[in-house]
PDB file of C-alpha atoms in Angstrom:
ATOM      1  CA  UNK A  28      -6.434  17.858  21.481  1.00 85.00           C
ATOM      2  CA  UNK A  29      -7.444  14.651  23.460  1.00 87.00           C
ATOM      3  CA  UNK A  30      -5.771  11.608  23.912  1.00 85.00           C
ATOM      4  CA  UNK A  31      -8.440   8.776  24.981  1.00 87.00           C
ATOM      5  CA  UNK A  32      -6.788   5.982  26.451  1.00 88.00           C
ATOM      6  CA  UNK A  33      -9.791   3.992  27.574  1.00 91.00           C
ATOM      7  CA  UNK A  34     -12.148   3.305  24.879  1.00 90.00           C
ATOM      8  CA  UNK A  35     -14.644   0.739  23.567  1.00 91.00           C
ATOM      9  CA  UNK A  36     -17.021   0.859  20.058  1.00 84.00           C
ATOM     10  CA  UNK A  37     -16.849   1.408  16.529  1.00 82.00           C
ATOM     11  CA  UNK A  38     -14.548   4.697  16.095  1.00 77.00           C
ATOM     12  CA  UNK A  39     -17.478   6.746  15.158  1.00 82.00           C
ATOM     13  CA  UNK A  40     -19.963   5.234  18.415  1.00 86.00           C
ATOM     14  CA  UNK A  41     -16.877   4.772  20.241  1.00 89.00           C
ATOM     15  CA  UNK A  42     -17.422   5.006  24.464  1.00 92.00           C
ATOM     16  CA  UNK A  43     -14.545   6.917  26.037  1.00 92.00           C
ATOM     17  CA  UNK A  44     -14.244   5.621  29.504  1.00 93.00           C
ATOM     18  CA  UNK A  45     -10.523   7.884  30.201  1.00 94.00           C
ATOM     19  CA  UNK A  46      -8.838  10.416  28.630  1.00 93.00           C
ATOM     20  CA  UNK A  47      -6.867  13.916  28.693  1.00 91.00           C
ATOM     21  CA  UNK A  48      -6.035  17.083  26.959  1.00 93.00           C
ATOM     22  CA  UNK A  49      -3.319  17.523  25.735  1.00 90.00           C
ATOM     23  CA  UNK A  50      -1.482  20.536  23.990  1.00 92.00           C
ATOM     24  CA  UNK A  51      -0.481  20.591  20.659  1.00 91.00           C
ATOM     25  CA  UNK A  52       2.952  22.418  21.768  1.00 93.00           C
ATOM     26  CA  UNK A  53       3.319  19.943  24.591  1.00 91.00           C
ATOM     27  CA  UNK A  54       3.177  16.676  22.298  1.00 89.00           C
ATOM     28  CA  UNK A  55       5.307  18.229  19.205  1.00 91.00           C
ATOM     29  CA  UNK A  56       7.622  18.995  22.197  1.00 93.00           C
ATOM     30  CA  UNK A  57       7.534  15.635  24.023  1.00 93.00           C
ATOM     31  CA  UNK A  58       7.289  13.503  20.680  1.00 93.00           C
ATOM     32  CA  UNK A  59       9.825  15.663  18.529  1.00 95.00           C
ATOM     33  CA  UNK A  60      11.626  12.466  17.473  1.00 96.00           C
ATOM     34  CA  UNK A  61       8.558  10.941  16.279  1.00 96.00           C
ATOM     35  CA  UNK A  62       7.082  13.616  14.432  1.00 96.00           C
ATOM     36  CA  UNK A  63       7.766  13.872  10.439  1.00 96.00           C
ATOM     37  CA  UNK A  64       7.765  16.912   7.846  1.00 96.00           C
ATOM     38  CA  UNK A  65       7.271  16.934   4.336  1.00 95.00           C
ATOM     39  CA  UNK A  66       5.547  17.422   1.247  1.00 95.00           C
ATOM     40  CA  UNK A  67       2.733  15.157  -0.455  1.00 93.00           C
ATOM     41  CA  UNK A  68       0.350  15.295  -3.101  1.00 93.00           C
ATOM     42  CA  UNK A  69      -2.822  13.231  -3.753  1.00 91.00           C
ATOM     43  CA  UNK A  70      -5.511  13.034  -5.890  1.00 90.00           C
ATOM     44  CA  UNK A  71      -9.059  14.654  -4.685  1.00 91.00           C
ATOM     45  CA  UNK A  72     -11.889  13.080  -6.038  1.00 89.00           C
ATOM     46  CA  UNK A  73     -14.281  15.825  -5.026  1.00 92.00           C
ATOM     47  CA  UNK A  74     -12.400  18.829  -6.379  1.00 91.00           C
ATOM     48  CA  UNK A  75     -11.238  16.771  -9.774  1.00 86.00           C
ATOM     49  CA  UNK A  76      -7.160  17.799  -9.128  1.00 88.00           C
ATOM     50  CA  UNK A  77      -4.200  17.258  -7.630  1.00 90.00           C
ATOM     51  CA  UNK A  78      -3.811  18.746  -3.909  1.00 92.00           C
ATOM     52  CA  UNK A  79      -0.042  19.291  -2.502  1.00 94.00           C
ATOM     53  CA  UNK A  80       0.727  20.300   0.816  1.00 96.00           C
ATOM     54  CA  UNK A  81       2.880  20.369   3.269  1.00 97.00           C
ATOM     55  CA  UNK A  82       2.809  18.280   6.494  1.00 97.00           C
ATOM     56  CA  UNK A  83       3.946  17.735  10.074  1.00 96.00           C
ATOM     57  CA  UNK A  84       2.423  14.288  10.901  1.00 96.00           C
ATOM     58  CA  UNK A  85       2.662  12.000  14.252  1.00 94.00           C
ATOM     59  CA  UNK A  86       2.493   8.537  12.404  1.00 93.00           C
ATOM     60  CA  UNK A  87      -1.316   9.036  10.261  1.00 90.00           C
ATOM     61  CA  UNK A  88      -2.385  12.147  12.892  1.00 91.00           C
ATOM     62  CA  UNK A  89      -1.637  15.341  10.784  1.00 93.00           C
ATOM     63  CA  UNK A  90      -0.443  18.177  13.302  1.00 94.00           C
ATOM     64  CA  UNK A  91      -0.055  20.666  10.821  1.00 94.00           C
ATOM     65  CA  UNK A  92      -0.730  21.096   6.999  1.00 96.00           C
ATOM     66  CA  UNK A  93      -0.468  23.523   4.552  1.00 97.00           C
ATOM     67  CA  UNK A  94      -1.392  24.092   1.009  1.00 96.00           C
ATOM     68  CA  UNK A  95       2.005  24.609  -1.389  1.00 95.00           C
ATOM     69  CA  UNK A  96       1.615  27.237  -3.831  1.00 91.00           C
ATOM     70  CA  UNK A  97       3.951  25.979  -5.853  1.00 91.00           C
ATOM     71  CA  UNK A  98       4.022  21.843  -6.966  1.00 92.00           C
ATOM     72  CA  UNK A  99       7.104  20.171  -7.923  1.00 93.00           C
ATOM     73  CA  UNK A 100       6.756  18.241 -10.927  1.00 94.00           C
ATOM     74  CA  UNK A 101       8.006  15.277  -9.169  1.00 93.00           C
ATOM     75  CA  UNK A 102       4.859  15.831  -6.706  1.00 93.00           C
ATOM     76  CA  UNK A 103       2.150  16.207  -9.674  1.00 93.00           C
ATOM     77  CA  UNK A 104       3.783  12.738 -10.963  1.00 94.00           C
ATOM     78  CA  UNK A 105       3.220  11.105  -7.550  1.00 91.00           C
ATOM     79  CA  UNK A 106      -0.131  12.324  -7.170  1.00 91.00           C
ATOM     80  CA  UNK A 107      -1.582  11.594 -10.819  1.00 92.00           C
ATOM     81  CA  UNK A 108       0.444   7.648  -9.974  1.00 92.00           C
ATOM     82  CA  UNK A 109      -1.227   6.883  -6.433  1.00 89.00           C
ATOM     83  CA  UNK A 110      -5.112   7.864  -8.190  1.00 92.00           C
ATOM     84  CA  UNK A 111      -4.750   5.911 -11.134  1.00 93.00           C
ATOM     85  CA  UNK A 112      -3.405   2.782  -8.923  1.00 92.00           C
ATOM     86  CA  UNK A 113      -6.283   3.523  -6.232  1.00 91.00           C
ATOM     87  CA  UNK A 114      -8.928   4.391  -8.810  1.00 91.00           C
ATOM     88  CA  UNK A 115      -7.333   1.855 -12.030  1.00 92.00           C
ATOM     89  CA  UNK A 116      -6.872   2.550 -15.631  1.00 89.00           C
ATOM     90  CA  UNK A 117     -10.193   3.072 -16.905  1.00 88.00           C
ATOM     91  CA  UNK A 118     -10.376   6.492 -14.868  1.00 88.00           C
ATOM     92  CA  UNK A 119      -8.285   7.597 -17.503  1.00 89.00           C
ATOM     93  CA  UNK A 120      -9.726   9.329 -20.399  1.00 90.00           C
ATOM     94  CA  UNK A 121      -9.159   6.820 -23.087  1.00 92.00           C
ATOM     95  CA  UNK A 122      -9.775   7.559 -26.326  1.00 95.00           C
ATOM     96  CA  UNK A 123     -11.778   4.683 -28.705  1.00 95.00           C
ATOM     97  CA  UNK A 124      -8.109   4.055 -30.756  1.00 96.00           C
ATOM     98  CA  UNK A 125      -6.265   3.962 -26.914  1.00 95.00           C
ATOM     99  CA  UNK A 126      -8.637   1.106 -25.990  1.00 93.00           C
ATOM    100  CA  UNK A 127      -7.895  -0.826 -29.077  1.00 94.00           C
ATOM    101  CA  UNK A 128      -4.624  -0.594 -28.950  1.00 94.00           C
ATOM    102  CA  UNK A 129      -4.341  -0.871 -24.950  1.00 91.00           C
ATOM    103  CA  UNK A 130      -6.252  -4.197 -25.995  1.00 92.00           C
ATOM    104  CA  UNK A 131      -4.217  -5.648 -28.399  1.00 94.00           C
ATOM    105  CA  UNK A 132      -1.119  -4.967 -26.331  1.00 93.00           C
ATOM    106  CA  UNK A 133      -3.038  -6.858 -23.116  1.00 90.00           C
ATOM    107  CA  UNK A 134      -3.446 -10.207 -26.213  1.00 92.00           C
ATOM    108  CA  UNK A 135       0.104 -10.035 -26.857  1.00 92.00           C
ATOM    109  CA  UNK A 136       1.051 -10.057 -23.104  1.00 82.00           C
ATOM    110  CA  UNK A 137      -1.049 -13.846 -22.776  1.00 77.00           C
TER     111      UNK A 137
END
């Protein structure tokens, strides 16, 4: 890993003027209190399904993941939630009577 403590740019063009290496054993050791385990699922756009894995994260920087065989229902629910709020209601597959009806309930809500 490296830690850049000096930088300046955009994150992709980014200049690094100072930084180190750094272990991965040495920062889960020094930043143990910091670091957080658990389980997520999300929606992936490129494969079309839910992905669920489990993670050891420092803040956003994933240390460690791993796929889970096995998804909670609770998971699948969370997953199939955060894409239709990030991607809205028409990415689901609405059929022509849904729409109506989705309609007329949006009229009676004004």
């Amino acid at each position: 890993w490296l830690v850049a403590a000096d930088l300046d740019g955009r994150a992709r063009e980014a200049t690094i003027y100072r930084a180190t290496a750094v272990d991965l054993a040495d920062l889960e050791r020094d930043l143990a209190p910091h670091i957080q385990e658990g389980e997520e699922a999300f929606w992936d756009d490129r494969r079309g399904t839910i992905v669920a894995r489990h993670v050891r994260q420092l803040g956003a920087l994933v240390l460690a993941e791993k796929p889970l065989q096995q998804i909670a229902p609770e998971l699948i629910r969370q997953g199939l939630l955060d894409a239709v709020r990030r991607k809205g209601l028409e990415s689901l597959p609405w059929t022509d009577a849904a729409r109506q009806w989705r309609a007329r309930v949006q009229l009676l809500g004004t």
